[in-house]
Amino acid sequence: MTAPVRLAVIGCGRIAQIAHFPALEKADGIELVAVCDPAEDIARAVATRYAVPAAYSDPRQVFDDPTIEAVLVAAPDRFHHTLAADALTAGKHVLVEKPLCSTVEQARELVDLVDRTGLVLQVGAMKRHDAGMQFARRFVTEELGQVRTFTAWYRIGDLRAGIEATLFPRVYADAGVRQVEAGFKADRSRYLLATHGAHIFDTVRYLAGEVTSVVARHRDDGTDQAWQIILITDTGAIGTVSLTVDVPGQPSEGIEVFGSDGTVRVDTHFPFYRRASTVHAYSAGRTVVPELVDGDAYERQAEAFAATVRSGGRPVPDVRDGLAAVDLIDAVAQAAETGREIRC
Amino acid sequence: MTAPVRLAVIGCGRIAQIAHFPALEKADGIELVAVCDPAEDIARAVATRYAVPAAYSDPRQVFDDPTIEAVLVAAPDRFHHTLAADALTAGKHVLVEKPLCSTVEQARELVDLVDRTGLVLQVGAMKRHDAGMQFARRFVTEELGQVRTFTAWYRIGDLRAGIEATLFPRVYADAGVRQVEAGFKADRSRYLLATHGAHIFDTVRYLAGEVTSVVARHRDDGTDQAWQIILITDTGAIGTVSLTVDVPGQPSEGIEVFGSDGTVRVDTHFPFYRRASTVHAYSAGRTVVPELVDGDAYERQAEAFAATVRSGGRPVPDVRDGLAAVDLIDAVAQAAETGREIRC
Amino acid sequence: MTAPVRLAVIGCGRIAQIAHFPALEKADGIELVAVCDPAEDIARAVATRYAVPAAYSDPRQVFDDPTIEAVLVAAPDRFHHTLAADALTAGKHVLVEKPLCSTVEQARELVDLVDRTGLVLQVGAMKRHDAGMQFARRFVTEELGQVRTFTAWYRIGDLRAGIEATLFPRVYADAGVRQVEAGFKADRSRYLLATHGAHIFDTVRYLAGEVTSVVARHRDDGTDQAWQIILITDTGAIGTVSLTVDVPGQPSEGIEVFGSDGTVRVDTHFPFYRRASTVHAYSAGRTVVPELVDGDAYERQAEAFAATVRSGGRPVPDVRDGLAAVDLIDAVAQAAETGREIRC
Amino acid sequence: MTAPVRLAVIGCGRIAQIAHFPALEKADGIELVAVCDPAEDIARAVATRYAVPAAYSDPRQVFDDPTIEAVLVAAPDRFHHTLAADALTAGKHVLVEKPLCSTVEQARELVDLVDRTGLVLQVGAMKRHDAGMQFARRFVTEELGQVRTFTAWYRIGDLRAGIEATLFPRVYADAGVRQVEAGFKADRSRYLLATHGAHIFDTVRYLAGEVTSVVARHRDDGTDQAWQIILITDTGAIGTVSLTVDVPGQPSEGIEVFGSDGTVRVDTHFPFYRRASTVHAYSAGRTVVPELVDGDAYERQAEAFAATVRSGGRPVPDVRDGLAAVDLIDAVAQAAETGREIRC
């Protein structure tokens, strides 16, 4: 058996606490050796809870520690690019929360850096590690035939806050930091499109193919934001994505892909239920529903990252997938603004 | 109790036999007094089966018969306009299969004729009489708040032929006529958009509001035809319609409407199951599913028509709804062709 | 291609009109040559509607007609035995509505008569010809392993009347006959157990194995009748059947069978929806749902009967299955009355 | 606002770690002040993780600590009686994991002790605090009318181990202790009936009424254990419970109750999904499905306990409910053994 990958988490805020630490302490192939957060008390609280030996307040301490092989970047979006770049430069493998970064230029820089260093950079679009999504992907490849049309949706429901209150563990927070971060989400429309779009656009690319152009309409009435998008792929498939924040009721996320020989529907659950997506795959007169129980996509993502670090293969999704997602977010924003079809 | 409306059916082909006769012989307020079809043996066979006193081969015979108050036009689409116009001119109330007619000009003529004669013209978009659809409509009006976004779909599945073989009664057919009619469906793309779009666009207008412009993409690979459409309503709601012929598997039709206070999902069953649409209406923390058993939309449509003939009110949908549907079909065709947003 | 089986229907009441005639006029391998009912006007109306050449009022006319090869007995339950026996004696093959007859003694007589004449007698437990049920049966045989436990239910819902009003064609009825028949259902408890139990007990035997003893409790409060039953099979499986008339809401019928290697759930729809049972078959990490569109069990039953008449094999279900169902009904009645476990 | 209840947890094994600590650290009205386990390293590890001030190895230390107001007993079943009795005697309120204790005699002793001390004893049948179950209970009381029949099921599926591996946090375990405990589950049949029956029998009593007698059959083939049970209530309702360990596939738990005016179906999810039961409540032509997001029954149970300690009312379920559950388990065991109907 190979030695576990010695990993540090940079950024111990909400997403790290609700998603990553519970996953990392159980993940095969990972040894959590350090945490790092500018709020020292939070770093220490988390280190105590998860029995992590080191609690740092400056990423430099992580980069300078030669025993650390890899970092998980879970800091706010605007720091992704710098932290990932610095980590790669320091010779660390990187698992970076989605979106990879904020602009296409930053993404291209990271592509170069990865190519130059030969290190692993995996983007934290963890739904690629959802066992249901992976089943659907195999079905698309092996049984669905030519992809013709698809319909995807990503709707935040107003019941989400209650679900989070139930599912999330106790979170150590710093009121000051929270205030500051809220300010950086001031361009709410762009923030929402990027943070949610990063998921659903990656899913479209994973299951329906490479998107070559988009048409979009955006609605913003102060409370409600919505995008209705038509996407065209390189093989001529046409599909829609509906992205809505909020709708009354339960959150809802999924995609249906219709091919020449089969169809597949993927219903993705709120991730903290730790359930694999429910998949209905139809071909040849019957629908198959896999009963998948290994449902923590964050844990599976970490295990896949560790395996790639050890095996040296291509991570999924990789830095180019991260670039494509950022590109697609840009294209949709521009299409909505101009009313024109935008190539990407 | 008022006397039943004395009705003749013009056009005894497939749709009349599978949908209308079984409904009409049971419908309250209707007395089926004549059938008319150019194929005399079919007219006679149908008259015998349903115990109808008169079997005509020429619509003139119907129009000249002063005891007939109303006609159901179930002839092929290209005859709708002429037959409806002639019937109105002859003083008969009209229930005409959807689409109302083939062009916006023809539709405008019928609007004028209806206004001039004061007779009832009801369009056979029978889903307006689906008890589930009506429940959804009331929910939209009373509980959903402002309509913000919607997603509609209409997908013919390749299992449909088998379902039809099971559900349809024995059909009396004339091979020659069938041949001729197939020729008139030669512009398959236009035919499919009109015949299926007439349903789903009417549903969008019924539940989400007046459509003011559309963007569309069309895919035609010889076997498969698909339209992906973004629609914008007069109140600023944005939605999508996916129209696909065929997909592998079961047929599927429905709409989800998301408002400020609630959401509603309508799953419309293949009509010959005679089931009301299944509706999930969410607001205020709970989903309501009406259990509706009066599920023959064709029978309910006929009963509503009879009631309107006797009461003199506005039929649903009326000639202006029929015009709007034809207009919307045109707009989508044009949007798909030009790639531009088309107002309607 | 072999010649169709020349069939007469004896008893043209409700079940014949709602279930059998629509099926028979479409069934492959059947030629409907005569109908017979003591109410002459009903026989004539039905013959006209379905274009049947002969309308008789006395079963003797059927038995004496040498061109008739087979009869479908759809008369009231208490006539099943005599009509089936007379038909066999006259050399006709028999498809007899369930239950086969009223007593175990009558059933044994029919077993003897079938053995003696070598003619086909098939019992009209048409759910054996439901394509979903047949899928489930194959799954039980091939993938489920040893049957261990099962749970079955058959609940008449109070919405059933409305569903019937929607789905049934116009029925020709004789008020006098209806009155007389109601009288014969006076022992309501026995009637309900026999008429509904015939279905669900046959399903249990088809999917879970031969029942060897039963324990039962019965509840009768004037309006509501219910049986809760534990059944033990010859291989040691234990299961329950819940039979309830009425419950508020939709009717509901089905069975779940749990084996050593798999489980199967069968949800049987109200038959006049003409849908195959919905089946969920789980084994080896996935659930398979067949999408079955040939859903008229009455038509499939008639076709299977015709095929057996021509091929000479064993009909399904045969006279011994009919005997077993009657025996099981008796055992449950006795178990409920005595509170003891009854062998069957 | 009242001060939180100062609570100690006695027994820090698996159920405490997977269910109680994550709930207690978030529960309103609870302050976790001590943990106690004979395995000192486990007590310490848990205390560190959840920031609990005191880690004891002897329950006496808890009982002697005057600042502790209440205890949660999460030790193995055979210690429930003694620990609960000692805690009450020491003046502590008690929340004790189900089953309350092992025998009816022990349960009666605890009833006396509770009556004498006036302290709160709540049994940890946490499904009473499942928001879905509570919705169903209100529906039964207010809309379902007279309860007539019911069907309940509790099936452990063989996919459960994988689900647990996904949902459970990292568990601190002591291999020696595990070995010893396995020995105490040697009468597997009795253990399974008690540990699972405690849940489903409590649910039956909660939703369908007081059970007065049972008939049962048991199947044990070495691997598979199953009970099929008919239950009769004090108002004459008859129902079934199917209890099966294991079936292939997903675990499944629920109940359907049929009344004179409505019916309700409750599907209870595996508790560590932290989802409220899904409820379908039918009456008057529609089904209502509450969308309930506060789904951690362990947290809700703890909060209800704290509220009762402060308010002084009757806990739910109380010591008499615990007694009734033990009594019912005994009755079923005896009914299965003797083949006779057993009163309880």
mmCIF file of C-alpha atoms in Angstrom, chain A residues 282 285-291, chain C residues 282 285-291:
data_model
loop_
_atom_site.group_PDB
_atom_site.id
_atom_site.type_symbol
_atom_site.label_atom_id
_atom_site.label_comp_id
_atom_site.label_asym_id
_atom_site.label_seq_id
_atom_site.Cartn_x
_atom_site.Cartn_y
_atom_site.Cartn_z
ATOM 1 C CA TYR A 282 -33.353 4.194 -20.429
ATOM 2 C CA GLY A 285 -37.159 -1.063 -23.403
ATOM 3 C CA ARG A 286 -36.075 -0.684 -19.806
ATOM 4 C CA THR A 287 -34.911 1.892 -17.314
ATOM 5 C CA VAL A 288 -31.988 1.079 -15.053
ATOM 6 C CA VAL A 289 -31.626 2.806 -11.686
ATOM 7 C CA PRO A 290 -28.307 2.128 -9.984
ATOM 8 C CA GLU A 291 -28.559 1.881 -6.193
ATOM 9 C CA TYR C 282 -33.638 -5.068 -7.692
ATOM 10 C CA GLY C 285 -26.817 -3.072 -7.033
ATOM 11 C CA ARG C 286 -29.396 -1.822 -9.466
ATOM 12 C CA THR C 287 -33.125 -1.625 -9.998
ATOM 13 C CA VAL C 288 -34.543 -2.443 -13.407
ATOM 14 C CA VAL C 289 -37.871 -0.951 -14.511
ATOM 15 C CA PRO C 290 -39.202 -2.433 -17.740
ATOM 16 C CA GLU C 291 -41.040 0.074 -19.934
#
